[in-house]
Short mmCIF file of C-alpha atoms in Angstrom, two decimals:
data_model
loop_
_atom_site.label_atom_id
_atom_site.label_comp_id
_atom_site.label_asym_id
_atom_site.label_seq_id
_atom_site.Cartn_x
_atom_site.Cartn_y
_atom_site.Cartn_z
CA MET O 6 -34.06 -3.57 -20.93
CA LYS O 7 -34.14 -2.31 -17.36
CA ASP O 8 -33.02 -5.29 -16.12
CA LYS O 9 -29.90 -5.66 -18.20
CA GLU O 10 -29.20 -2.17 -17.39
CA THR O 11 -29.65 -2.87 -13.96
CA GLN O 12 -27.16 -5.89 -14.19
CA LEU O 13 -24.47 -4.00 -15.77
CA TYR O 14 -24.63 -1.26 -13.34
CA VAL O 15 -24.28 -3.35 -10.32
CA THR O 16 -21.55 -5.69 -11.80
CA LEU O 17 -19.52 -2.30 -12.51
CA THR O 18 -20.53 -1.06 -8.74
CA VAL O 19 -19.40 -4.62 -7.37
CA ILE O 20 -16.10 -4.30 -9.13
CA SER O 21 -15.49 -0.65 -8.04
CA LEU O 22 -16.16 -1.81 -4.08
CA ILE O 23 -13.63 -4.76 -4.88
CA LEU O 24 -10.99 -2.39 -6.08
CA LEU O 25 -11.83 0.29 -3.47
CA VAL O 26 -11.32 -2.45 -0.90
CA VAL O 27 -8.00 -3.51 -2.32
CA VAL O 28 -6.67 0.08 -2.17
CA LEU O 29 -7.68 0.98 1.16
CA GLY O 30 -6.16 -1.74 2.50
CA ARG O 31 -2.91 -0.50 0.94
CA VAL O 32 -3.50 3.13 1.96
CA GLN O 33 -2.00 3.70 5.41
CA ALA O 34 -4.83 4.69 8.46
CA GLY O 35 -5.08 8.32 9.07
CA PRO O 36 -2.30 10.09 11.34
CA PRO O 37 -2.26 9.21 15.25
CA SER O 38 -3.31 12.03 17.58
CA LYS O 39 -0.29 11.13 20.18
CA VAL O 40 3.24 10.53 19.82
CA THR O 41 6.11 9.36 21.87
CA PHE O 42 9.35 11.60 21.48
CA ALA O 43 12.53 9.85 23.20
CA ALA O 44 14.66 13.23 23.95
CA GLY O 45 17.32 13.40 26.76
CA SER O 46 18.18 14.12 29.97
CA ARG O 47 16.10 17.17 31.64
CA THR O 48 19.19 19.30 31.58
CA GLY O 49 20.43 18.58 28.19
CA ALA O 50 19.63 20.14 24.40
CA TYR O 51 17.71 17.40 23.48
CA TYR O 52 14.54 17.46 26.09
CA LYS O 53 14.57 21.59 25.94
CA PHE O 54 13.91 20.90 22.13
CA ALA O 55 11.76 18.08 22.16
CA LEU O 56 9.27 20.51 24.84
CA GLN O 57 9.33 23.21 21.86
CA TYR O 58 8.19 20.35 19.71
CA LYS O 59 5.66 19.42 22.25
CA GLU O 60 4.09 22.96 22.75
CA ARG O 61 3.99 23.79 18.94
CA LEU O 62 2.47 20.73 17.94
CA ALA O 63 0.17 20.79 20.65
CA ALA O 64 -1.68 23.79 18.50
CA ASN O 65 -2.17 21.42 15.68
CA GLY O 66 -4.26 19.00 17.51
CA LEU O 67 -0.88 16.21 17.91
CA GLU O 68 -0.34 15.43 21.53
CA VAL O 69 3.45 14.68 22.45
CA VAL O 70 4.81 12.48 25.19
CA VAL O 71 8.55 13.81 25.73
CA LEU O 72 10.54 10.58 27.48
CA GLU O 73 13.32 11.44 29.60
CA THR O 74 16.21 9.26 28.42
CA GLY O 75 19.99 8.73 28.95
CA GLY O 76 21.15 9.69 25.32
CA SER O 77 21.24 8.68 21.86
CA LEU O 78 21.81 5.17 22.44
CA GLU O 79 18.53 4.90 24.45
CA ASN O 80 16.72 6.67 22.13
CA LEU O 81 17.74 4.22 19.41
CA ARG O 82 16.88 1.10 21.47
CA LEU O 83 13.31 2.67 22.38
CA LEU O 84 12.56 3.30 18.76
CA ARG O 85 13.69 -0.42 17.55
CA GLU O 86 11.33 -1.79 20.76
CA GLY O 87 8.45 0.36 19.50
CA LYS O 88 8.59 2.27 22.67
CA ALA O 89 8.91 5.82 20.96
CA ASP O 90 7.77 7.07 17.57
CA ILE O 91 10.77 9.64 17.00
CA ALA O 92 13.77 10.32 18.76
CA PHE O 93 16.86 12.65 18.79
CA ILE O 94 19.60 10.87 17.58
CA GLN O 95 23.56 11.76 17.41
CA SER O 96 24.56 11.12 13.15
CA GLY O 97 26.75 8.34 13.21
CA LEU O 98 25.47 6.03 15.71
CA SER O 99 24.72 2.36 13.93
CA PRO O 100 20.80 1.19 14.55
CA ASP O 101 22.05 -2.37 14.10
CA GLY O 102 20.11 -3.60 10.52
CA SER O 103 17.18 -2.06 12.03
CA GLN O 104 14.53 -0.37 9.66
CA LEU O 105 14.74 3.34 11.49
CA GLN O 106 14.48 6.12 8.95
CA SER O 107 15.71 10.12 9.34
CA LEU O 108 13.51 13.17 9.04
CA GLY O 109 16.74 15.09 8.34
CA SER O 110 19.31 16.85 10.62
CA VAL O 111 18.23 19.44 12.83
CA PHE O 112 21.19 21.26 14.40
CA PRO O 113 24.99 20.74 14.50
CA GLU O 114 26.26 19.58 17.65
CA PRO O 115 30.12 20.31 18.32
CA LEU O 116 32.42 18.01 20.46
CA TRP O 117 33.95 20.02 22.81
CA LEU O 118 37.17 19.29 24.55
CA PHE O 119 37.55 20.92 27.98
CA THR O 120 41.01 20.39 29.81
CA ARG O 121 42.62 21.66 33.07
CA GLY O 122 45.27 24.00 32.82
CA GLU O 123 46.36 27.22 31.21
CA GLU O 124 47.19 26.40 27.88
CA PRO O 125 44.39 24.72 25.53
CA LEU O 126 44.83 21.35 23.99
CA THR O 127 45.94 20.99 20.51
CA ARG O 128 46.70 16.84 20.14
CA MET O 129 45.35 14.00 21.50
CA ASN O 130 48.52 12.88 22.59
CA GLN O 131 48.52 15.47 25.52
CA LEU O 132 45.99 13.30 27.16
CA LEU O 133 48.53 10.68 28.15
CA GLY O 134 47.75 9.32 31.60
CA LYS O 135 45.34 11.62 32.57
CA SER O 136 41.79 10.87 33.46
CA VAL O 137 38.99 11.84 31.13
CA ALA O 138 35.20 12.05 31.10
CA ILE O 139 33.44 10.50 27.98
CA GLY O 140 30.01 11.12 28.53
CA THR O 141 27.54 8.08 30.20
CA THR O 142 27.10 4.74 28.69
CA ASP O 143 23.81 5.61 26.77
CA SER O 144 25.08 8.89 25.40
CA GLY O 145 26.17 9.49 21.71
CA THR O 146 28.88 11.55 23.52
CA ARG O 147 30.58 8.16 24.62
CA GLU O 148 30.69 6.83 20.97
CA VAL O 149 32.23 9.97 19.06
CA ALA O 150 34.84 10.63 22.21
CA LEU O 151 35.87 6.83 21.86
CA SER O 152 35.81 6.94 17.96
CA ILE O 153 38.26 10.12 18.52
CA LEU O 154 40.54 8.44 21.03
CA ASP O 155 40.92 5.31 18.95
CA ASP O 156 41.69 7.17 15.62
CA ALA O 157 44.48 8.85 18.05
CA LYS O 158 45.47 5.01 19.45
CA MET O 159 44.86 6.71 22.90
CA ARG O 160 42.27 4.80 24.46
CA GLU O 161 44.53 2.71 26.48
CA LYS O 162 46.61 5.03 27.37
CA LEU O 163 44.51 7.24 29.59
CA ARG O 164 41.63 6.43 32.33
CA THR O 165 38.28 7.01 30.52
CA VAL O 166 35.49 7.83 33.11
CA SER O 167 31.74 6.92 32.10
CA VAL O 168 30.03 10.41 33.23
CA GLY O 169 28.73 13.36 31.40
CA GLY O 170 27.00 16.74 31.60
CA GLU O 171 26.80 18.35 34.91
CA GLU O 172 28.26 15.84 36.33
CA ALA O 173 31.61 15.74 34.39
CA LYS O 174 31.67 19.49 34.77
CA GLN O 175 31.63 19.60 38.39
CA GLN O 176 34.20 16.74 38.44
CA LEU O 177 36.28 18.88 36.08
CA LEU O 178 35.70 22.23 38.17
CA ASN O 179 36.96 20.15 41.23
CA GLY O 180 39.89 18.91 39.96
CA GLU O 181 38.60 14.85 39.87
CA LEU O 182 39.05 15.04 36.04
CA ASP O 183 41.88 16.29 34.02
CA ALA O 184 39.67 16.57 30.69
CA ALA O 185 35.88 15.52 29.60
CA PHE O 186 34.30 15.63 26.41
CA PHE O 187 30.79 17.26 25.41
CA VAL O 188 28.89 16.89 22.65
CA GLY O 189 26.00 19.58 22.12
CA ALA O 190 25.10 22.87 21.14
CA GLN O 191 26.71 25.86 22.90
CA SER O 192 23.61 26.37 24.80
CA VAL O 193 24.23 23.57 26.44
CA GLN O 194 24.83 24.71 30.38
CA ALA O 195 27.71 22.96 31.03
CA VAL O 196 29.60 23.96 28.06
CA LYS O 197 28.59 27.99 28.69
CA GLU O 198 30.12 27.54 32.36
CA LEU O 199 33.13 26.12 31.45
CA ALA O 200 33.78 28.19 28.38
CA VAL O 201 33.99 31.19 31.10
CA ASP O 202 35.76 29.82 33.82
CA PRO O 203 39.76 30.45 33.50
CA SER O 204 40.73 27.21 35.29
CA VAL O 205 39.79 25.34 32.54
CA GLN O 206 40.59 25.50 28.56
CA LEU O 207 38.73 24.82 25.51
CA ALA O 208 40.76 22.16 23.06
CA ASP O 209 41.83 23.60 19.90
CA PHE O 210 42.09 20.48 17.48
CA ASP O 211 44.62 21.04 14.60
CA ARG O 212 43.76 18.14 12.54
CA VAL O 213 39.94 18.33 12.24
CA GLN O 214 40.40 17.80 8.47
CA ALA O 215 41.65 14.41 9.22
CA TYR O 216 39.55 13.38 11.70
CA ALA O 217 36.30 14.34 9.41
CA ARG O 218 37.56 12.33 6.70
CA TYR O 219 38.37 9.12 8.88
CA HIS O 220 33.96 9.85 9.90
CA SER O 221 31.37 10.41 7.46
CA SER O 222 29.34 11.63 10.24
CA LEU O 223 31.76 14.33 11.42
CA PHE O 224 32.37 17.67 10.04
CA PRO O 225 34.97 20.65 10.91
CA VAL O 226 33.44 24.09 12.50
CA THR O 227 35.01 26.92 13.57
CA LEU O 228 34.31 28.72 16.73
CA TYR O 229 35.07 32.10 15.96
CA ALA O 230 36.68 34.49 18.15
CA GLY O 231 34.15 36.25 20.32
CA MET O 232 31.35 34.24 19.32
CA LEU O 233 30.40 32.76 22.92
CA ASP O 234 30.68 36.23 24.53
CA ILE O 235 31.79 39.05 22.39
CA SER O 236 31.81 41.34 25.82
CA GLN O 237 34.42 39.12 27.60
CA ASP O 238 36.09 38.04 24.11
CA LEU O 239 35.31 34.28 24.29
CA PRO O 240 36.79 32.47 23.01
CA PRO O 241 39.80 34.92 22.36
CA LYS O 242 40.89 33.67 18.93
CA ASP O 243 39.24 31.08 16.50
CA VAL O 244 38.86 27.28 17.58
CA HIS O 245 38.78 24.58 15.47
CA LEU O 246 36.40 22.01 16.32
CA LEU O 247 34.90 18.63 15.08
CA SER O 248 30.80 18.83 15.00
CA THR O 249 28.22 15.69 14.62
CA ALA O 250 24.71 16.63 13.62
CA CYS O 251 21.57 15.82 15.52
CA SER O 252 18.75 14.00 13.45
CA LEU O 253 15.17 13.48 13.77
CA VAL O 254 15.08 9.58 13.85
CA VAL O 255 11.60 8.08 13.28
CA SER O 256 10.21 4.33 13.56
CA GLU O 257 9.44 2.06 10.67
CA ASP O 258 5.71 2.55 10.99
CA PHE O 259 5.66 6.44 11.57
CA HIS O 260 3.05 7.68 9.88
CA TYR O 261 3.94 9.92 6.45
CA ALA O 262 1.16 12.64 7.07
CA LEU O 263 3.28 13.68 10.16
CA VAL O 264 6.52 14.18 8.29
CA THR O 265 5.26 17.47 6.87
CA LEU O 266 4.13 18.42 10.31
CA PHE O 267 7.13 17.44 12.07
CA LEU O 268 9.73 19.13 9.45
CA GLN O 269 7.78 22.36 9.26
CA THR O 270 7.92 22.68 13.00
CA ALA O 271 11.52 21.82 13.07
CA ASN O 272 12.09 24.60 10.46
CA SER O 273 10.53 27.02 12.92
CA ILE O 274 12.67 25.74 15.79
CA HIS O 275 15.81 25.25 14.28
CA ARG O 276 16.30 27.73 11.18
CA ALA O 277 17.62 30.60 13.20
CA PRO O 278 21.46 31.57 12.94
CA GLY O 279 24.15 30.36 15.70
CA PRO O 280 27.54 30.16 15.92
CA PHE O 281 27.88 26.94 13.83
CA GLN O 282 24.93 27.66 11.35
CA THR O 283 23.55 30.18 8.84
CA TYR O 284 19.69 31.16 8.92
CA GLY O 285 17.95 28.39 7.50
CA GLU O 286 20.46 25.59 7.29
CA TYR O 287 18.67 23.35 9.39
CA PRO O 288 16.59 20.95 9.09
CA SER O 289 18.76 19.60 6.48
CA PRO O 290 18.92 16.42 4.34
CA LYS O 291 22.63 16.53 5.14
CA ASN O 292 25.16 15.04 7.61
CA VAL O 293 22.23 12.24 8.22
CA THR O 294 23.71 8.35 8.92
CA LEU O 295 20.23 6.77 8.39
CA PRO O 296 17.90 6.86 4.72
CA LEU O 297 15.93 9.45 4.61
CA MET O 298 12.13 8.81 4.40
CA PRO O 299 10.55 9.38 1.06
CA GLU O 300 8.03 12.37 2.18
CA ALA O 301 11.02 14.00 3.83
CA GLU O 302 13.07 13.87 0.55
CA GLN O 303 10.13 15.49 -0.99
CA PHE O 304 9.58 18.04 1.62
CA TYR O 305 13.62 19.08 1.07
CA GLU O 306 13.19 19.14 -2.71
CA SER O 307 9.84 21.10 -3.23
CA GLY O 308 8.17 21.90 0.35
CA PRO O 309 4.90 21.07 1.99
CA SER O 310 2.36 19.81 -0.64
CA PHE O 311 -0.77 22.36 -1.46
CA PHE O 312 -2.85 21.38 1.53
CA PHE O 313 -0.17 21.06 4.09
CA ARG O 314 0.59 25.24 3.03
CA TYR O 315 -2.71 25.96 3.48
CA LEU O 316 -5.14 23.74 5.97
CA PRO O 317 -5.17 22.53 9.13
CA PHE O 318 -2.95 19.88 9.76
CA PHE O 319 -5.45 16.94 10.30
CA TRP O 320 -7.52 18.33 7.34
CA ALA O 321 -4.53 18.48 4.98
CA ALA O 322 -4.01 15.10 6.19
CA THR O 323 -7.32 13.87 5.34
CA PHE O 324 -7.42 15.55 1.92
CA ASP O 325 -3.96 14.17 1.41
CA ARG O 326 -5.07 10.81 1.97
CA LEU O 327 -7.91 11.00 -0.50
CA ILE O 328 -6.18 11.99 -3.06
CA ILE O 329 -3.60 9.02 -2.21
CA LEU O 330 -6.37 6.88 -2.44
CA LEU O 331 -8.22 8.23 -5.49
CA LEU O 332 -5.63 8.16 -7.99
CA PRO O 333 -4.71 4.75 -8.00
CA LEU O 334 -8.50 4.34 -7.71
CA VAL O 335 -9.05 6.22 -10.78
CA THR O 336 -6.38 4.75 -12.80
CA LEU O 337 -7.82 0.99 -12.14
CA LEU O 338 -11.25 1.85 -13.15
CA PHE O 339 -10.53 3.68 -16.08
CA PRO O 340 -9.91 0.83 -18.39
CA LEU O 341 -13.10 -0.42 -16.95
CA PHE O 342 -15.09 3.01 -18.16
CA ARG O 343 -13.98 2.58 -21.48
CA VAL O 344 -14.91 -0.87 -21.40
CA ALA O 345 -18.48 0.02 -20.06
CA PRO O 346 -20.08 1.60 -23.32
CA PRO O 347 -18.84 -0.91 -25.79
CA LEU O 348 -20.39 -3.54 -23.01
CA TYR O 349 -23.51 -1.89 -22.98
CA GLY O 350 -24.04 -1.39 -26.70
CA TRP O 351 -23.47 -5.13 -26.60
CA ILE O 352 -26.09 -5.77 -23.99
CA LEU O 353 -28.64 -3.22 -25.75
CA ARG O 354 -27.66 -5.03 -29.18
CA ARG O 355 -28.36 -8.43 -28.06
CA LYS O 356 -31.87 -7.21 -26.49
CA LEU O 357 -32.89 -6.21 -29.79
CA LEU O 358 -31.63 -9.23 -31.48
CA LYS O 359 -33.47 -11.46 -28.94
CA LYS O 360 -36.66 -9.45 -30.01
CA GLN O 361 -36.15 -9.83 -33.70
CA GLU O 362 -35.80 -13.28 -32.81
CA ILE O 363 -39.31 -13.85 -31.31
CA LEU O 364 -40.95 -11.96 -33.77
CA ARG O 365 -39.03 -14.61 -36.58
CA ASP O 366 -40.48 -17.28 -34.39
CA ILE O 367 -44.14 -15.50 -34.58
CA GLU O 368 -43.65 -15.13 -38.60
CA ILE O 369 -42.71 -18.47 -39.42
CA ASN O 370 -45.07 -20.08 -36.41
CA GLU O 371 -43.07 -23.39 -36.24
CA ASP O 372 -44.22 -23.60 -32.92
CA GLY O 373 -47.89 -24.21 -34.18
CA LEU O 374 -49.04 -21.34 -31.53
CA SER O 375 -52.98 -20.51 -32.05
CA TYR O 376 -53.78 -16.78 -33.27
CA ALA O 377 -54.74 -15.57 -29.76
CA GLU O 378 -50.90 -16.77 -28.65
CA ARG O 379 -49.43 -15.10 -31.35
CA GLN O 380 -51.15 -11.86 -31.09
CA ALA O 381 -50.65 -11.77 -27.40
CA VAL O 382 -46.61 -11.83 -28.15
CA LEU O 383 -47.05 -9.52 -30.97
CA LYS O 384 -48.65 -7.27 -27.92
CA GLU O 385 -45.69 -7.49 -25.85
CA LEU O 386 -43.35 -6.85 -28.47
CA THR O 387 -45.44 -3.77 -29.48
CA ASP O 388 -45.45 -2.50 -25.72
CA HIS O 389 -41.76 -3.10 -25.72
CA LEU O 390 -41.13 -0.96 -28.97
CA ALA O 391 -41.94 2.16 -27.10
CA GLU O 392 -39.27 1.54 -24.93
CA LEU O 393 -36.61 0.46 -27.56
CA LYS O 394 -37.17 3.95 -29.19
CA ASN O 395 -35.29 5.66 -26.14
CA LEU O 396 -32.34 3.75 -27.08
CA PRO O 397 -29.06 6.05 -28.42
CA PRO O 398 -29.75 7.61 -31.97
CA ASN O 399 -27.07 5.27 -33.31
CA TYR O 400 -29.38 2.01 -32.72
CA GLN O 401 -32.30 3.97 -34.02
CA ASN O 402 -32.05 2.45 -37.39
CA ASP O 403 -32.13 -1.17 -36.33
CA VAL O 404 -35.37 -0.35 -34.08
CA PHE O 405 -36.87 1.26 -37.13
CA LEU O 406 -36.34 -1.92 -39.27
CA PHE O 407 -37.75 -3.81 -36.35
CA GLN O 408 -40.83 -1.88 -36.07
CA LEU O 409 -41.43 -2.23 -39.99
CA ARG O 410 -40.99 -5.94 -39.37
CA LEU O 411 -43.55 -5.93 -36.58
CA GLU O 412 -45.90 -4.18 -38.50
CA ARG O 413 -45.73 -6.37 -41.48
CA VAL O 414 -46.17 -9.40 -39.24
CA GLN O 415 -49.20 -7.62 -37.83
CA ASP O 416 -50.69 -6.73 -40.94
CA GLN O 417 -50.07 -10.76 -42.02
CA LEU O 418 -51.55 -11.91 -38.61
CA ALA O 419 -54.54 -9.89 -39.44
CA LYS O 420 -55.04 -10.72 -42.95
CA ALA O 421 -54.61 -14.42 -42.16
CA SER O 422 -56.99 -14.31 -39.50
CA SER O 423 -59.67 -12.56 -41.78
CA ASP O 424 -59.30 -15.07 -44.52
CA GLU O 425 -59.83 -17.80 -41.73
CA GLY O 426 -63.15 -16.07 -40.94
CA LEU O 427 -64.53 -15.78 -44.47
CA GLU O 428 -63.46 -19.73 -45.13
CA ALA O 429 -65.77 -20.24 -42.18
CA ARG O 430 -68.79 -18.75 -43.47
#
């Protein structure tokens, strides 16, 4: 009896372990303790924001290595080559068929066009024959600036200069450039300095809606009068601008548990109101070019999971992973547990039938066993009877009938032995 039970439980254990190995093979390992963040130039907003992520994520035990880069295009390349895990990418840039995914947009990036002169530019054709800074080779500024110039069919009608940031600002103020494109929040130092300099003017686009219809990654924004510096009334009137958005983009093997952590951190950094956003508008699933990770979609729809709300990150990730592991395992084992009781009953019934067959053979004695041999078998069956009485109640009727038959055979054997003794006298 015990051998059969042991065999049953060993079988179930082996099957469970096999299923566990299969499920473990499909569940991603625990989250890493270190990630590489491709940012931008040290003087740009990308790099400064990445340092904030580094500081805040360190409190959760996650080490962030911030890479200084040339901008969004280099960041995309680093992600594709596996040299970065996450990066700031300007929306609208194409990753050329890679499996990169987005965690959402984190802040707007207006397109600023500053020109030398006393009157602000309103049409692109006013740049005819002028020298214009369009950003460095690896920057997102270059991509969006060239797109706008191509829409206006102006690229070949002016001189483009591949400089950006601080260098473009200095050349514009020194008179080496007639105009310069910048992409970024108003906190970009170059934009702040140019906005208060009387020798340059901020372009006021009067065709922002048309440009936005041409490019899904661009949307119109308004810089309201006094928004840059209300004490100096800058700008003196509303200015219409185009904007793209900065997105958090991750490599194809980015760990799912890090999604919630990064988006919670993004929320704490980027939710503040600003000239182009209301409180809590970012991070957002809108204005992204790449598909959102499923975990990011879930975050935007229902927020962080229960464990991530109340537990430290690595504890939350551990419990979250256990749930992911156990749910399919329980689902797989459920049919097995349904089969186990009938299987166990079948084993018990087979054992009882086997005893009954042995008893029948002893009763008939076709093998011609001696009295002593038959008595030894009956004693063994009697010893097993106590064990059979421990079976579940639904088997006790069969056990009772077996006991009656066993006693009858014992009586028959005892009587036969007595008769043989009398004849021998």
